[in-house]
Coordinates of C-alpha atoms in Angstrom, one line a residue:
M40 CA 23.9 9.5 -15.6
I41 CA 21.5 6.4 -16.5
Q42 CA 19.2 6.2 -19.1
A43 CA 16.2 4.1 -20.4
S44 CA 16.1 4.0 -24.7
N45 CA 13.1 2.4 -26.1
I46 CA 13.0 -0.1 -23.7
T47 CA 9.8 -2.4 -24.0
L48 CA 9.2 -5.3 -22.3
R49 CA 6.2 -8.1 -23.0
L50 CA 4.8 -10.4 -21.0
G51 CA 3.4 -12.7 -23.1
K52 CA 0.9 -10.6 -25.5
K53 CA 0.8 -7.8 -22.8
A54 CA 3.2 -5.1 -23.0
L55 CA 3.9 -4.0 -19.3
F56 CA 6.3 -1.1 -20.9
E57 CA 5.9 0.8 -24.4
D58 CA 9.3 2.7 -25.9
V59 CA 9.9 4.1 -22.7
N60 CA 12.7 7.0 -23.2
I61 CA 13.6 8.7 -19.9
K62 CA 16.6 10.0 -18.5
F63 CA 17.8 10.0 -15.2
T64 CA 20.8 12.5 -13.9
E65 CA 23.1 13.5 -11.5
G66 CA 22.1 15.1 -8.3
N67 CA 18.5 14.5 -8.2
C68 CA 16.3 12.0 -7.0
Y69 CA 13.6 10.4 -8.6
G70 CA 10.4 9.2 -6.9
L71 CA 9.3 5.8 -9.5
I72 CA 5.2 6.0 -8.8
G73 CA 2.3 4.0 -10.2
A74 CA -0.7 1.7 -9.5
N75 CA 0.1 -1.6 -8.3
G76 CA 1.0 -4.1 -11.2
A77 CA 2.6 -0.9 -13.2
G78 CA 5.9 -2.4 -13.3
K79 CA 7.8 -0.2 -10.7
S80 CA 10.1 -3.0 -9.3
T81 CA 10.5 -4.5 -13.1
F82 CA 11.4 -1.6 -14.3
L83 CA 14.1 -0.8 -11.5
K84 CA 15.3 -4.7 -12.2
I85 CA 15.6 -3.7 -16.0
L86 CA 17.5 -0.3 -15.2
S87 CA 19.6 -2.5 -12.2
G88 CA 20.4 -5.5 -15.2
Q89 CA 18.6 -7.9 -13.6
L90 CA 15.9 -8.6 -16.2
E91 CA 16.4 -8.3 -19.9
P92 CA 14.1 -6.1 -21.8
T93 CA 12.0 -7.0 -24.9
N94 CA 13.3 -4.6 -26.9
G95 CA 15.6 -1.4 -26.3
D96 CA 18.9 -0.7 -24.3
V97 CA 19.9 0.7 -20.7
I98 CA 22.7 3.3 -20.8
I99 CA 25.0 4.2 -17.8
T100 CA 27.8 6.5 -17.8
P101 CA 31.3 4.7 -18.5
G102 CA 33.0 4.2 -15.1
Q103 CA 29.8 4.9 -12.6
R104 CA 28.8 2.7 -10.1
L105 CA 25.4 1.4 -9.5
S106 CA 24.1 0.0 -6.4
V107 CA 21.0 -1.7 -5.7
L108 CA 18.7 -2.3 -2.7
E109 CA 18.8 -6.2 -2.5
Q110 CA 15.6 -8.0 -1.3
D111 CA 17.2 -11.8 -0.5
H112 CA 17.2 -11.5 3.2
F113 CA 19.4 -14.9 3.8
K114 CA 21.9 -14.2 0.8
Y115 CA 24.9 -13.0 3.5
D116 CA 23.6 -15.2 6.3
A117 CA 27.3 -16.8 6.5
Y118 CA 28.9 -12.7 6.3
T119 CA 29.7 -10.3 9.3
V120 CA 27.3 -7.8 9.5
L121 CA 30.6 -5.3 8.7
D122 CA 31.8 -7.6 5.9
T123 CA 28.3 -7.3 4.4
V124 CA 27.7 -3.4 4.2
I125 CA 31.2 -3.3 3.1
M126 CA 30.3 -5.3 0.3
G127 CA 28.3 -2.6 -1.7
N128 CA 32.0 -2.1 -3.0
Q129 CA 32.4 -4.9 -4.6
R130 CA 35.7 -4.1 -5.8
L131 CA 37.0 -2.3 -2.6
Y132 CA 35.9 -5.7 -0.7
D133 CA 38.1 -8.2 -3.1
I134 CA 41.0 -6.4 -2.8
M135 CA 40.2 -6.4 1.2
K136 CA 40.4 -10.1 0.7
E137 CA 42.9 -10.7 -1.9
K138 CA 45.3 -8.3 0.3
E139 CA 44.4 -10.3 3.5
A140 CA 45.4 -14.0 1.6
I141 CA 48.8 -12.7 0.9
Y142 CA 49.8 -11.3 3.8
M143 CA 48.7 -14.6 5.3
K144 CA 51.3 -16.8 2.9
E145 CA 54.2 -18.2 4.8
D146 CA 55.9 -18.2 1.8
F147 CA 55.6 -14.7 0.7
T148 CA 57.5 -14.2 -2.0
D149 CA 58.8 -11.3 -4.4
E150 CA 56.0 -11.5 -6.8
D151 CA 53.8 -11.0 -3.8
G152 CA 55.3 -8.0 -2.9
I153 CA 54.9 -6.4 -5.9
K154 CA 51.1 -7.5 -6.3
A155 CA 50.3 -6.4 -2.6
S156 CA 51.4 -2.9 -3.3
E157 CA 49.6 -3.0 -6.1
L158 CA 46.5 -3.5 -4.2
E159 CA 47.3 -1.2 -1.3
A160 CA 47.8 1.8 -3.8
E161 CA 44.1 1.0 -5.1
F162 CA 43.0 -0.1 -1.9
A163 CA 43.9 3.9 -0.9
D164 CA 42.8 6.0 -3.9
M165 CA 39.2 3.8 -3.1
D166 CA 39.4 5.3 0.6
G167 CA 39.6 1.9 1.8
W168 CA 41.3 2.6 5.1
N169 CA 38.1 4.6 6.4
A170 CA 35.8 1.6 4.8
E171 CA 35.2 0.1 8.4
S172 CA 34.3 3.0 9.8
D173 CA 32.5 4.6 7.1
A174 CA 30.3 1.1 7.3
A175 CA 29.6 1.6 11.0
T176 CA 28.7 4.9 10.5
L177 CA 25.8 3.8 8.3
L178 CA 25.0 0.7 10.5
N179 CA 24.6 3.0 13.8
G180 CA 22.7 5.4 11.8
L181 CA 20.2 3.3 10.9
G182 CA 19.9 1.7 14.5
I183 CA 22.0 -1.2 14.1
E184 CA 24.3 -1.4 17.3
T185 CA 27.9 -1.7 17.6
D186 CA 27.8 -5.1 19.2
L187 CA 26.1 -6.0 16.0
H188 CA 28.8 -5.1 13.6
Y189 CA 31.2 -8.3 13.8
M190 CA 28.2 -10.7 14.1
T191 CA 27.1 -12.9 11.4
M192 CA 24.2 -12.0 9.5
S193 CA 22.5 -15.0 10.6
E194 CA 22.1 -13.7 14.2
L195 CA 20.3 -11.2 13.1
N196 CA 16.5 -10.7 13.1
G197 CA 14.7 -9.9 9.8
A198 CA 14.4 -5.7 10.8
Q199 CA 18.2 -5.6 11.5
K200 CA 18.4 -7.0 7.8
V201 CA 16.5 -4.8 6.2
K202 CA 18.9 -2.4 7.8
V203 CA 22.2 -3.9 7.1
L204 CA 21.3 -4.6 3.3
L205 CA 20.4 -1.2 3.0
A206 CA 23.5 -0.1 4.5
K207 CA 25.3 -2.1 1.9
A208 CA 23.4 -0.4 -0.8
L209 CA 24.4 3.1 0.7
F210 CA 28.1 2.1 1.2
G211 CA 31.0 4.1 -0.8
N212 CA 29.1 6.5 -2.6
P213 CA 27.7 5.3 -5.7
D214 CA 26.9 7.0 -8.3
I215 CA 23.7 5.4 -9.2
L216 CA 21.4 4.4 -6.1
L217 CA 18.1 2.3 -7.1
L218 CA 15.9 1.7 -3.9
D219 CA 12.9 -0.1 -3.8
E220 CA 10.6 0.2 -0.7
P221 CA 14.0 1.4 1.4
T222 CA 11.3 2.2 4.4
N223 CA 9.4 -1.0 4.5
H224 CA 10.3 -2.3 8.4
L225 CA 12.4 0.8 9.3
D226 CA 11.0 2.3 12.3
L227 CA 10.5 6.2 12.3
D228 CA 13.6 7.3 13.4
A229 CA 16.0 5.2 11.0
I230 CA 13.3 6.6 8.2
A231 CA 14.5 10.4 9.5
W232 CA 18.0 9.5 9.1
L233 CA 17.4 8.1 5.8
E234 CA 16.1 11.1 4.5
E235 CA 18.9 13.0 5.8
F236 CA 20.9 11.2 4.0
L237 CA 19.5 11.1 0.7
I238 CA 18.9 14.8 0.8
N239 CA 22.3 15.6 1.2
F240 CA 23.4 12.5 -1.6
E241 CA 24.9 14.1 -4.4
N242 CA 24.6 11.5 -6.8
T243 CA 21.4 9.9 -8.7
V244 CA 18.8 8.3 -6.8
I245 CA 15.5 6.2 -8.4
V246 CA 13.3 4.8 -5.6
V247 CA 9.9 3.3 -5.5
S248 CA 7.9 4.0 -2.3
H249 CA 4.5 4.1 -0.9
D250 CA 5.5 6.7 1.7
R251 CA 4.1 9.7 0.3
Y252 CA 5.9 11.7 3.6
F253 CA 9.4 10.2 2.3
L254 CA 8.8 10.8 -1.6
N255 CA 8.2 14.6 -0.5
K256 CA 11.2 14.8 1.5
V257 CA 13.8 13.4 -0.6
C258 CA 12.0 13.5 -4.4
T259 CA 13.5 16.4 -6.5
H260 CA 11.4 14.6 -9.4
I261 CA 8.5 12.2 -9.7
A262 CA 8.5 9.4 -12.4
D263 CA 4.5 8.4 -13.0
I264 CA 4.0 4.6 -14.8
D265 CA 0.8 4.5 -16.5
Y266 CA -0.5 2.9 -19.4
G267 CA 3.0 1.5 -20.3
K268 CA 4.7 5.0 -20.3
I269 CA 6.7 7.1 -17.8
Q270 CA 6.0 10.6 -17.6
L271 CA 8.8 13.0 -15.6
Y272 CA 7.3 15.5 -13.6
A273 CA 9.9 18.1 -11.3
G274 CA 8.9 18.8 -8.1
N275 CA 7.8 16.0 -5.4
Y276 CA 4.8 13.9 -4.8
D277 CA 2.5 16.8 -3.8
F278 CA 3.5 18.7 -6.6
W279 CA 3.2 15.7 -9.1
Y280 CA -0.1 14.7 -7.6
E281 CA -1.6 18.8 -7.9
S282 CA 0.2 18.6 -11.1
S283 CA -1.4 16.2 -12.9
Q284 CA -4.4 16.9 -11.2
L285 CA -4.5 20.7 -13.2
L286 CA -3.7 18.9 -16.5
I287 CA -6.2 16.9 -16.3
K288 CA -8.7 19.6 -15.2
Q289 CA -7.0 21.9 -18.1
M290 CA -7.2 19.4 -20.7
K291 CA -11.3 19.0 -19.6
E292 CA -12.1 22.5 -20.1
A293 CA -10.2 22.7 -23.7
N294 CA -12.5 19.7 -24.8
K295 CA -15.8 21.3 -22.9
K296 CA -14.9 24.7 -25.5
K297 CA -14.2 22.2 -28.3
E298 CA -17.4 20.8 -27.5
E299 CA -19.2 23.8 -27.7
K300 CA -17.5 24.8 -30.8
I301 CA -18.7 21.5 -32.3
K302 CA -22.4 21.9 -31.1
E303 CA -22.2 25.4 -32.4
L304 CA -21.1 24.3 -35.8
Q305 CA -23.5 21.4 -36.4
E306 CA -26.6 23.4 -35.2
F307 CA -25.4 25.9 -37.9
I308 CA -24.6 22.9 -41.1
S309 CA -28.2 21.7 -39.6
R310 CA -29.9 25.0 -40.2
F311 CA -28.6 26.0 -43.6
S312 CA -27.1 23.2 -45.3
A313 CA -30.6 23.2 -47.2
N314 CA -30.6 26.8 -47.8
A315 CA -28.7 27.7 -51.2
S316 CA -27.8 30.9 -49.9
K317 CA -26.4 29.6 -47.2
S318 CA -24.6 26.5 -48.2
K319 CA -21.3 27.6 -48.9
Q320 CA -20.9 28.9 -45.1
A321 CA -22.5 25.6 -44.4
T322 CA -19.7 23.7 -46.5
S323 CA -16.7 25.7 -44.9
R324 CA -18.0 25.2 -41.6
K325 CA -18.7 21.2 -41.9
R326 CA -15.0 21.6 -43.2
A327 CA -13.8 23.1 -39.4
L328 CA -16.0 20.9 -37.8
E329 CA -14.0 17.9 -39.4
K330 CA -10.9 19.0 -38.1
I331 CA -11.7 19.5 -34.1
Q332 CA -10.7 16.8 -32.6
L333 CA -11.0 16.1 -28.9
D334 CA -7.8 15.5 -26.9
E335 CA -7.9 11.9 -25.4
I336 CA -8.1 12.1 -21.8
R337 CA -7.5 8.5 -20.6
P338 CA -8.3 8.4 -16.6
S339 CA -5.6 7.3 -14.5
S340 CA -5.1 3.3 -14.3
R341 CA -5.1 4.0 -10.3
K342 CA -8.1 2.9 -8.4
Y343 CA -8.5 4.2 -4.9
P344 CA -10.9 2.1 -2.3
Y345 CA -13.7 4.2 -0.3
I346 CA -12.2 3.6 3.5
D347 CA -15.1 5.0 5.8
F348 CA -15.2 3.9 9.7
R349 CA -18.6 4.7 11.4
P350 CA -19.3 4.1 14.8
Q351 CA -22.5 1.7 15.4
R352 CA -22.6 3.9 18.9
E353 CA -21.4 7.4 20.4
I354 CA -18.5 6.5 23.1
G355 CA -18.7 7.8 26.6
N356 CA -16.0 9.8 28.5
E357 CA -14.6 6.5 30.3
V358 CA -12.9 4.8 27.4
L359 CA -9.6 3.0 28.7
S360 CA -7.6 2.8 32.1
V361 CA -4.4 1.3 32.1
E362 CA -2.2 1.0 35.4
N363 CA 0.9 -0.5 36.4
L364 CA 1.4 -2.6 33.2
T365 CA 4.5 -5.0 33.1
K366 CA 5.4 -7.4 30.5
T367 CA 8.9 -9.4 30.2
I368 CA 9.6 -11.5 27.1
D369 CA 12.9 -14.4 27.1
G370 CA 14.0 -11.8 30.2
E371 CA 13.6 -8.5 28.3
V372 CA 11.7 -6.0 29.8
I373 CA 9.1 -4.8 27.2
L374 CA 6.5 -2.8 29.2
D375 CA 8.0 -1.4 32.4
N376 CA 4.9 -0.6 35.0
I377 CA 3.2 1.8 32.5
S378 CA 0.2 3.7 33.2
F379 CA -2.0 6.0 30.9
N380 CA -5.7 7.2 30.7
V381 CA -7.2 7.5 27.1
G382 CA -10.3 10.2 26.5
R383 CA -12.8 9.9 24.3
E384 CA -11.4 12.6 21.7
D385 CA -8.1 10.8 21.7
K386 CA -6.0 10.1 18.4
I387 CA -3.0 8.3 20.1
A388 CA 0.0 7.2 17.6
L389 CA 2.5 4.5 19.6
V390 CA 5.6 5.3 18.3
G391 CA 9.8 4.3 19.8
P392 CA 12.1 1.8 17.8
N393 CA 10.8 -1.1 20.0
E394 CA 8.3 -2.5 17.2
Q395 CA 7.8 -6.0 19.6
A396 CA 7.0 -3.3 22.6
K397 CA 4.2 -1.8 20.4
T398 CA 2.8 -5.1 19.0
V399 CA 3.0 -6.5 23.1
L400 CA 1.1 -3.5 24.2
F401 CA -1.9 -4.2 21.4
S402 CA -2.1 -7.7 21.9
I403 CA -2.5 -7.4 25.8
L404 CA -5.3 -4.6 24.8
A405 CA -6.9 -6.8 22.5
G406 CA -7.0 -9.8 25.1
E407 CA -4.6 -11.8 23.5
M408 CA -1.8 -11.8 25.7
E409 CA -1.7 -11.4 29.4
P410 CA 0.7 -9.0 31.2
D411 CA 2.8 -10.2 34.0
S412 CA 1.7 -7.7 36.3
G413 CA -0.3 -4.6 36.6
S414 CA -4.0 -4.0 34.8
Y415 CA -6.6 -2.4 31.9
K416 CA -10.1 -1.3 32.1
W417 CA -12.4 -0.8 29.0
G418 CA -15.1 1.8 29.5
V419 CA -18.7 0.4 29.1
T420 CA -19.7 2.0 25.8
T421 CA -16.5 1.0 23.8
S422 CA -16.0 -1.6 21.3
Q423 CA -12.9 -2.5 19.9
S424 CA -11.7 -3.5 16.4
Y425 CA -8.3 -4.7 16.2
F426 CA -6.1 -4.7 13.4
P427 CA -2.5 -6.9 14.4
K428 CA 0.6 -6.7 12.7
D429 CA 1.2 -10.3 12.5
N430 CA -2.3 -11.8 10.7
T431 CA -1.0 -15.6 9.7
K432 CA -3.3 -17.3 11.9
I433 CA -6.7 -15.4 10.9
F434 CA -5.8 -16.6 7.0
D435 CA -4.9 -20.0 7.5
T436 CA -8.4 -20.8 7.1
D437 CA -10.2 -22.5 4.0
D438 CA -13.4 -19.7 4.6
T439 CA -13.8 -17.5 1.6
I440 CA -13.5 -14.1 1.9
V441 CA -17.1 -13.9 2.3
D442 CA -18.3 -16.4 4.5
W443 CA -15.5 -15.3 6.8
L444 CA -16.6 -11.8 7.0
T445 CA -20.2 -12.7 7.7
Q446 CA -19.4 -13.4 11.1
F447 CA -18.3 -10.0 12.2
S448 CA -21.6 -8.5 10.8
E449 CA -25.0 -8.3 12.0
I450 CA -26.7 -8.1 8.7
K451 CA -26.1 -12.1 7.7
D452 CA -26.7 -11.3 3.8
A453 CA -24.0 -11.6 1.5
T454 CA -24.8 -9.2 -0.6
Y455 CA -24.4 -6.4 2.4
V456 CA -21.4 -8.4 3.0
R457 CA -20.1 -7.9 -0.9
G458 CA -20.8 -4.1 -0.6
F459 CA -18.2 -3.9 2.0
L460 CA -15.8 -5.8 -0.7
G461 CA -16.7 -3.6 -3.4
R462 CA -15.4 -0.5 -1.6
M463 CA -12.1 -2.1 -0.7
L464 CA -12.1 -3.2 -4.8
F465 CA -12.8 -6.6 -4.3
A466 CA -15.2 -6.9 -7.6
G467 CA -17.2 -9.9 -9.3
E468 CA -16.3 -13.2 -8.0
D469 CA -13.4 -11.9 -5.5
G470 CA -15.2 -12.5 -2.8
V471 CA -15.7 -16.4 -3.2
K472 CA -11.7 -16.4 -2.6
K473 CA -10.1 -18.6 -0.3
M474 CA -9.1 -16.7 3.1
R475 CA -5.0 -18.6 2.7
V476 CA -4.4 -17.9 -1.0
L477 CA -4.7 -13.9 -0.9
S478 CA -1.8 -11.8 -1.1
G479 CA -0.4 -9.3 1.2
G480 CA -2.6 -6.4 0.2
E481 CA -5.7 -8.2 -0.4
K482 CA -5.1 -9.4 3.9
V483 CA -5.0 -6.0 4.4
R484 CA -7.9 -4.7 2.5
V485 CA -10.0 -7.8 4.0
L486 CA -9.1 -7.1 7.6
L487 CA -10.0 -3.2 6.8
S488 CA -13.0 -4.7 5.4
R489 CA -13.7 -6.6 8.9
M490 CA -13.2 -3.5 10.9
M491 CA -15.8 -1.1 8.7
I492 CA -18.6 -4.2 9.1
E493 CA -17.3 -4.2 13.0
A494 CA -18.6 -0.3 13.3
S495 CA -16.6 -0.5 16.7
N496 CA -15.7 3.2 18.4
V497 CA -12.4 2.3 19.3
L498 CA -10.0 1.1 16.4
M499 CA -6.6 -0.6 17.5
L500 CA -4.3 -0.8 14.4
D501 CA -0.6 -2.4 14.8
E502 CA 0.9 -1.5 11.0
P503 CA -1.9 -1.0 9.0
T504 CA -0.4 -0.2 5.8
D505 CA 2.3 -3.2 5.6
H506 CA 1.6 -4.1 2.0
L507 CA -0.6 -1.3 0.6
D508 CA -0.3 0.7 -2.5
M509 CA -0.1 4.2 -1.9
E510 CA -3.9 4.5 -3.1
S511 CA -5.0 2.3 -0.3
I512 CA -2.6 4.1 2.3
T513 CA -3.9 7.7 0.9
A514 CA -7.8 6.2 1.4
L515 CA -6.7 4.7 5.1
N516 CA -5.3 7.7 5.9
N517 CA -8.7 9.7 4.9
G518 CA -10.8 7.2 6.6
L519 CA -8.6 7.7 10.1
I520 CA -8.8 11.4 10.0
K521 CA -13.0 11.4 9.4
F522 CA -13.2 9.0 12.3
P523 CA -15.2 10.4 15.1
G524 CA -14.2 7.6 17.2
V525 CA -10.7 6.6 19.3
I526 CA -7.9 5.3 17.7
L527 CA -4.7 3.4 19.3
F528 CA -2.1 2.9 16.7
S529 CA 1.4 2.3 15.3
S530 CA 2.6 3.2 11.6
R531 CA 6.0 3.6 9.9
D532 CA 3.6 6.3 7.6
H533 CA 4.6 9.6 8.7
Q534 CA 2.1 11.3 7.1
I535 CA -0.6 9.1 8.8
V536 CA 0.9 9.5 11.9
Q537 CA 1.3 13.6 11.2
T538 CA -2.2 14.2 10.3
T539 CA -4.1 11.6 12.6
A540 CA -2.5 11.6 16.0
N541 CA -3.5 13.9 18.3
R542 CA -1.3 12.4 21.4
I543 CA 2.2 10.8 21.1
I544 CA 2.9 8.2 23.3
E545 CA 6.4 6.9 22.8
I546 CA 7.8 3.6 24.3
L547 CA 11.5 3.9 25.1
P548 CA 14.0 1.2 25.6
G549 CA 13.6 -0.4 28.5
G550 CA 10.2 0.0 28.5
K551 CA 8.9 3.0 29.9
I552 CA 7.1 6.1 28.1
V553 CA 6.8 9.3 27.5
D554 CA 3.3 10.5 27.0
K555 CA 2.5 14.5 25.0
I556 CA -0.4 15.5 24.0
T557 CA 0.5 17.1 20.5
T558 CA 1.3 16.2 17.1
Y559 CA 4.1 14.0 15.9
D560 CA 6.4 16.8 14.0
D561 CA 5.7 18.7 17.2
Y562 CA 6.8 16.1 19.3
L563 CA 10.0 15.2 17.3
E564 CA 11.0 18.8 17.6
S565 CA 10.4 18.9 21.0
D566 CA 13.2 19.8 23.6
E567 CA 12.3 17.1 25.6
M568 CA 12.5 14.6 22.2
A569 CA 16.3 16.3 21.5
R570 CA 17.4 15.9 25.1
K571 CA 16.3 12.3 25.5
R572 CA 18.0 11.7 21.9
Q573 CA 21.1 13.3 23.5
V574 CA 21.3 11.1 26.4
Y575 CA 20.8 8.1 24.0
S576 CA 23.7 9.1 21.7
M577 CA 26.0 9.7 25.0
S578 CA 25.0 6.0 25.6
D579 CA 26.6 4.6 22.8
A580 CA 29.2 6.5 23.0
D581 CA 30.1 5.4 26.3
S582 CA 29.5 1.6 25.5
E583 CA 31.2 2.2 21.9
D584 CA 34.3 3.5 24.6
N585 CA 33.7 0.6 26.9

């Protein structure tokens, strides 16, 4: 059990939290939600002891171990992958290293023998003999192949490091697990594995995530941060949303009845207060009127952008033809002789564990990269808007947002362009911000504004939800569902894939593809997918045996 007791945190004159009291109990998974800036990550830091509150205390059941998903991807560069994971239980790791140091002594004494015996007993009590195999199981489940386990962390790429740090947090069955955006940079298979892990996890979990599907799968409770308070709801994210909307509706209805009663009393007082025979009744009604107070309904601090992609022209029957496309990078086959055609009603999700393969395909189709062989052809009625995963070069400019966006608009009018920015929650003087100083979330909203302004009938989006808050993700999801044109996209957000795509193209390891007209959930449950995964599993096992 972990409990926040009268927690207050002041940043200057502003109170981020004010007298927060909440208890997180064993066996439950709590989704911590709130608008950007509400303090979700800050509250996790308070719970973990990384940040001291202005007032109040964090109470943890004595003897319980707390584990946190760390964000520093370079902290463990000098250590092997396996050692990094085992450090998730620091005491167990320290015992392992202390034992090794004693046994390596050339002048092994009786005192060393006694100490080693004590360490061995504690090591066995902590199930230390299974530490490496347990760590390997976590790594394999998250997609870190066995041949990487003995490499140093410095040899891994960023996405692999994220997975290792997640395995470190999960290692050793911690009593309390704090996870800040654990699905960031995970592929869909790794997210699915994590979902199952947390569903079966029997201790306390507190998680911050913008992935609605993930929260729905794993959470037993939702802790909603708003106006410096935390309100606890039983159920998953969807249940919280419905409950909160129902509560607001009920409060409004109750207020409406009170307003009607007030109006009735006010009319009576106005009519009869001057009438001697009715003055007594008027006085009593005036007292009744004074006692009626409208419940304060505070609208949520959350703000939803308005995302609406409206194509300027209707798309024809010929959209895109891809024939025998091949691409090799640094000796690795990324795309291997792939072919497919795109129809006018297609909403295609590109899935698969190789993030690079999806990005390379988008880059080729956007004309930013040449294939080694093969070809592609866009239909004459098509116009494409592209949302790249890496937008570094786009924002390397001193242009203001308005000036940069205006070049993509047929109507060269700043007021017109500012209208699109307003939809995306850029208010007032935000439009004159320099492109290079924008935050990650602001950059994404600017790129989505460009796509709306371009009014294309084909959208290509490579991981558009990175850096977005849940409200913006919901708005994007709704915008994609309503879009009447063609979409090719990749996303780690399961709900966006499931609700948007009517066709799945999976890029397999080695660069081949599986192409199915189906929803994402049906694809995952298909016999073909199960057989394919079994083949991969057997291949992994063979490589381990060898």
